[in-house]
Each structure stands twice: as C-alpha cells, then as structure tokens.
PDB file of C-alpha atoms in Angstrom:
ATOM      1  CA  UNK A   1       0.000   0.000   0.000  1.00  0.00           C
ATOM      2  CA  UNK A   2       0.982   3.772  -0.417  1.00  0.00           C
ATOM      3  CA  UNK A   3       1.764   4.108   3.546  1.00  0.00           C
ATOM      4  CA  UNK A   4       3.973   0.931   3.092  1.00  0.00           C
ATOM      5  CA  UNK A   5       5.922   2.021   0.321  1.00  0.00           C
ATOM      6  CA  UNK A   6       6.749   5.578   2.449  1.00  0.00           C
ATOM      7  CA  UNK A   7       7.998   3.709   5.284  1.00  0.00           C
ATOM      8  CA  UNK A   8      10.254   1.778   2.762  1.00  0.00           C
ATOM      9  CA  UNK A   9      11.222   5.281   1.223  1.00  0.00           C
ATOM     10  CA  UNK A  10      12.162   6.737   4.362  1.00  0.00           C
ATOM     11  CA  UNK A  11      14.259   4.132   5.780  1.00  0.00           C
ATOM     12  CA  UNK A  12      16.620   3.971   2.252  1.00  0.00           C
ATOM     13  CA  UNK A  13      14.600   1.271   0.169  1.00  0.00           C
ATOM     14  CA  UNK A  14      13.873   2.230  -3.353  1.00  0.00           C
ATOM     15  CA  UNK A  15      10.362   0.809  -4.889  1.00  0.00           C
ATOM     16  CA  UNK A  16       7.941   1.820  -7.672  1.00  0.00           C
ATOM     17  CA  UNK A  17       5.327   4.466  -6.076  1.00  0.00           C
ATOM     18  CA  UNK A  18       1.724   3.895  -7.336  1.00  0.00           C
ATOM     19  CA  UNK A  19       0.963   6.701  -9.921  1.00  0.00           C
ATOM     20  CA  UNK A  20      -1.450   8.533  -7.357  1.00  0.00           C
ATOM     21  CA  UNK A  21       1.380   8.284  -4.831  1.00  0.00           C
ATOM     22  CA  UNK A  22       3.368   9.893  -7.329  1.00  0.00           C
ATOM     23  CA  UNK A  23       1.789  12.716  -7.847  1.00  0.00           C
ATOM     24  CA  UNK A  24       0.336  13.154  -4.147  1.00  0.00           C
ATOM     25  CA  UNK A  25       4.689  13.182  -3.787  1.00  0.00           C
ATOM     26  CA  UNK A  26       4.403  15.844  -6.999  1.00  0.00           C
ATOM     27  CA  UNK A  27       2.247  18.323  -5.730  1.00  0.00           C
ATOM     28  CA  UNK A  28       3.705  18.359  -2.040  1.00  0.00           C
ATOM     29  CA  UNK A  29       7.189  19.214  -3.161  1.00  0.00           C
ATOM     30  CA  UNK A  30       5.912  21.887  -5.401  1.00  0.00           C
ATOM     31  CA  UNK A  31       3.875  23.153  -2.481  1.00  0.00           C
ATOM     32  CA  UNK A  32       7.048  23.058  -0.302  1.00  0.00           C
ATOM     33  CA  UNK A  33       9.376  24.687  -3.292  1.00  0.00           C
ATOM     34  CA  UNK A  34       6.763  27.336  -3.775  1.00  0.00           C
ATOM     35  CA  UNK A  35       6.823  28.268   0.450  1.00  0.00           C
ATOM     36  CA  UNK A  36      10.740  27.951   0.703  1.00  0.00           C
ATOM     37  CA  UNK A  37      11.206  31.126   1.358  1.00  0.00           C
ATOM     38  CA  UNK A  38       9.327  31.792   3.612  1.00  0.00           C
ATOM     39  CA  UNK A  39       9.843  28.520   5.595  1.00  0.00           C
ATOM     40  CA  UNK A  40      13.626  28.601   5.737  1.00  0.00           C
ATOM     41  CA  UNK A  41      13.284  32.315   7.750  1.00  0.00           C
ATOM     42  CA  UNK A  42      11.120  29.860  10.587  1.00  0.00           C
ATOM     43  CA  UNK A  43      12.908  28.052  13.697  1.00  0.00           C
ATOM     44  CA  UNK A  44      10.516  24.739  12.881  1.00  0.00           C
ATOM     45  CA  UNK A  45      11.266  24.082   9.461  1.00  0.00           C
ATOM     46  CA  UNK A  46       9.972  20.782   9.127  1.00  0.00           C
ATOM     47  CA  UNK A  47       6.898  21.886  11.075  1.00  0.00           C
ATOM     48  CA  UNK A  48       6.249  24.707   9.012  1.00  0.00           C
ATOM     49  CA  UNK A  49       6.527  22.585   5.733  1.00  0.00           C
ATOM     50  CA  UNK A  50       4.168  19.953   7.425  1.00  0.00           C
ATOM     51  CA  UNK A  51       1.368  22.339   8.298  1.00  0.00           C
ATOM     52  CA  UNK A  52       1.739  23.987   4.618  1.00  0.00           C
ATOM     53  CA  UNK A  53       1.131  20.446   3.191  1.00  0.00           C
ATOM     54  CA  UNK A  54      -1.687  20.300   5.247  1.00  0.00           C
ATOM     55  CA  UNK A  55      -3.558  23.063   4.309  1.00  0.00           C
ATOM     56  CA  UNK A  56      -2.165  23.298   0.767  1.00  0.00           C
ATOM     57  CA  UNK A  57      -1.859  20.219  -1.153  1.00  0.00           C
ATOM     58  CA  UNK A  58      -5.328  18.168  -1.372  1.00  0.00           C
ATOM     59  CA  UNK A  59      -5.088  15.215  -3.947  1.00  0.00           C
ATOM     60  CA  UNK A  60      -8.925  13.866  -5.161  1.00  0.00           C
ATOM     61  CA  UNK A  61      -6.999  10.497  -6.510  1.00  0.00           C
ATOM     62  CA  UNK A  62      -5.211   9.347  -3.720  1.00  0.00           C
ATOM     63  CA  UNK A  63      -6.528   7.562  -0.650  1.00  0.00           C
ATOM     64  CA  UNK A  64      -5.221   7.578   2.524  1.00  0.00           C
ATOM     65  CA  UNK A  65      -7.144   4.482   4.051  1.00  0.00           C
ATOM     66  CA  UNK A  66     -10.444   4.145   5.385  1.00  0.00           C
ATOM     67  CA  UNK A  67     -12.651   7.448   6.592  1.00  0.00           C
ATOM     68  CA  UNK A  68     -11.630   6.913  10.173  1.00  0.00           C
ATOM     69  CA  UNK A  69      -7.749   7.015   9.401  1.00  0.00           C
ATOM     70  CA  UNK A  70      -7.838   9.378   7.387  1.00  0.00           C
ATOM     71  CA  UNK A  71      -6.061  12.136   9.375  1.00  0.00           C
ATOM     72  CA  UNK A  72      -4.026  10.362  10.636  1.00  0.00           C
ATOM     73  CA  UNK A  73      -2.828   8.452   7.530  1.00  0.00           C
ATOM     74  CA  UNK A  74      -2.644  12.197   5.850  1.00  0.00           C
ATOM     75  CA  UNK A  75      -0.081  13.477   8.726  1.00  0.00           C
ATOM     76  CA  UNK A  76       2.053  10.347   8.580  1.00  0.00           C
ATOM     77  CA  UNK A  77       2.629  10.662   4.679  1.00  0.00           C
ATOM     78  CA  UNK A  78       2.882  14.370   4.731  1.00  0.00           C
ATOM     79  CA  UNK A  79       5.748  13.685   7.512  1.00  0.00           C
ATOM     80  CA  UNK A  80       7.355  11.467   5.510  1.00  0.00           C
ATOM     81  CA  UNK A  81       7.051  13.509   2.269  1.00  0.00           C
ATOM     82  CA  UNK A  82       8.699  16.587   4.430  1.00  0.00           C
ATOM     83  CA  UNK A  83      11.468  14.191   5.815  1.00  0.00           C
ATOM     84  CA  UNK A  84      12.623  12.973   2.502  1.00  0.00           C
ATOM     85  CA  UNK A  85      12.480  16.866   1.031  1.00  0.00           C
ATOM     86  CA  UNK A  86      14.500  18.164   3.728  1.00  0.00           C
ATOM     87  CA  UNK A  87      16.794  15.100   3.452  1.00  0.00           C
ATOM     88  CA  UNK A  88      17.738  15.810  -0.435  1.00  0.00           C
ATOM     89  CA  UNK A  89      17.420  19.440   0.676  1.00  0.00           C
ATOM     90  CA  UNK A  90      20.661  19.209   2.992  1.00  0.00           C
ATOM     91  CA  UNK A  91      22.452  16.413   0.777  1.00  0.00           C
ATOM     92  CA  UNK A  92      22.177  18.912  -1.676  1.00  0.00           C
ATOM     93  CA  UNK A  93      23.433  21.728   0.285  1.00  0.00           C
ATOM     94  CA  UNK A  94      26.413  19.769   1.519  1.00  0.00           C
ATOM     95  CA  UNK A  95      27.474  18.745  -1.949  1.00  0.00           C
ATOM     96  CA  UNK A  96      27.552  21.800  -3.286  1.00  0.00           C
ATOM     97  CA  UNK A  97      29.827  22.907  -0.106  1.00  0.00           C
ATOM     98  CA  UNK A  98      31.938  20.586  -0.934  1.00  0.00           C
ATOM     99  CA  UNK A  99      32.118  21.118  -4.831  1.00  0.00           C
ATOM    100  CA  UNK A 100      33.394  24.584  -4.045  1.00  0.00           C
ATOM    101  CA  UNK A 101      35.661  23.168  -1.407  1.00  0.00           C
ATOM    102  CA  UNK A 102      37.205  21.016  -4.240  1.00  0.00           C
ATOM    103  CA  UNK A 103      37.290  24.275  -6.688  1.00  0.00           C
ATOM    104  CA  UNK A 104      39.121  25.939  -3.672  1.00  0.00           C
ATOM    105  CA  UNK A 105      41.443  23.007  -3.035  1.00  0.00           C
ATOM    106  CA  UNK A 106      42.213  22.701  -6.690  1.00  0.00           C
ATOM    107  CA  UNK A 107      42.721  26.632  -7.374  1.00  0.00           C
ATOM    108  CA  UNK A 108      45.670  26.305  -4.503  1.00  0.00           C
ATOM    109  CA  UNK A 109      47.106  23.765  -5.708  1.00  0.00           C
ATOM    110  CA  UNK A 110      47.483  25.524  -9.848  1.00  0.00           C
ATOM    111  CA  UNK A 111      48.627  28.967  -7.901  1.00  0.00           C
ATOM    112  CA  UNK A 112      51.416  26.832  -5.960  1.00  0.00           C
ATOM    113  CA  UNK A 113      52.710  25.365  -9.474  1.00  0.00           C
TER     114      UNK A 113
END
C-alpha cells in the first residue's frame, strides 16, 4: 500500500510508487518549493513545511485508508514527504559545499605550481 511504500522510502529502500502516490509526492514538493522562502526564515522548518502540506496540497486520486484514518494516515505521509524533502534538501546543500571546497582546493594547488 501507499503508507507501506513511504515507510520503505524513508528508511533507504527504493520501490515503484503507485501513480497517485506519485503525484500526491508531486504536488507536495511543489507546495514546499513554492513556500521555501518563507519557511527557511522559521525556527521549525519541518513543522512549518508539514502544516503547509496540510492546508495546501489536497489530492482527489489518492486515498489515505479508510474514513476513520484518514487524518491520521494524511499526517504520517505528509511527515514522511517533508522528511525525505528536507533530506535531499541538505544532501544537496552539503554537496555543493563541498564542490566549491574542491574548486578551492584545486585553485591552490594551480597557484602553488
């Protein structure tokens, strides 16, 4: 099921999402992208992005379980969704921190020649 597969995600296992799990995934991190801004100036990052999927990003196709765990099945994918986007958000961050620190290195290294 959908909350299966983003309890595999988020502990490292790669699988094929179902194509309303897909886009559910789709619109959140467009959500998030579009609020960056303003999220990255809060203390509660994560928080911040959670509560913006909440009220933002409403997808007709996919289910999240029965009407009585609903809510609840909504805030545990949203969490996960917001994990995994600030997870590539700060492997991201740190590669390109160390691409410069490799450009640095390797300027040194020509001026020392």
């Amino acid at each position: 099921t959908n909350c299966r597969y983003l309890n595999l995600l988020n502990r490292g296992k790669l699988t094929i999402p179902s194509i309303s799990l897909n886009n559910l995934v789709t619109d959140c991190f467009k959500v998030i992208i579009a609020g960056e801004k303003h999220l990255e100036t809060l203390k509660h990052y994560r928080n911040a992005a959670l509560a913006l999927l909440q009220h933002f990003c409403v997808n007709s196709e996919f289910r999240f379980g029965c009407d009585a765990h609903t809510a609840v099945n909504k805030n545990i994918v949203f969490r996960t969704v917001v994990n995994v986007f600030g997870n590539n958000k700060c492997i991201d961050e740190s590669q390109s921190v160390r691409e410069d620190s490799v450009k640095i290195f390797k300027t040194r290294q020509r001026e020392k020649k």
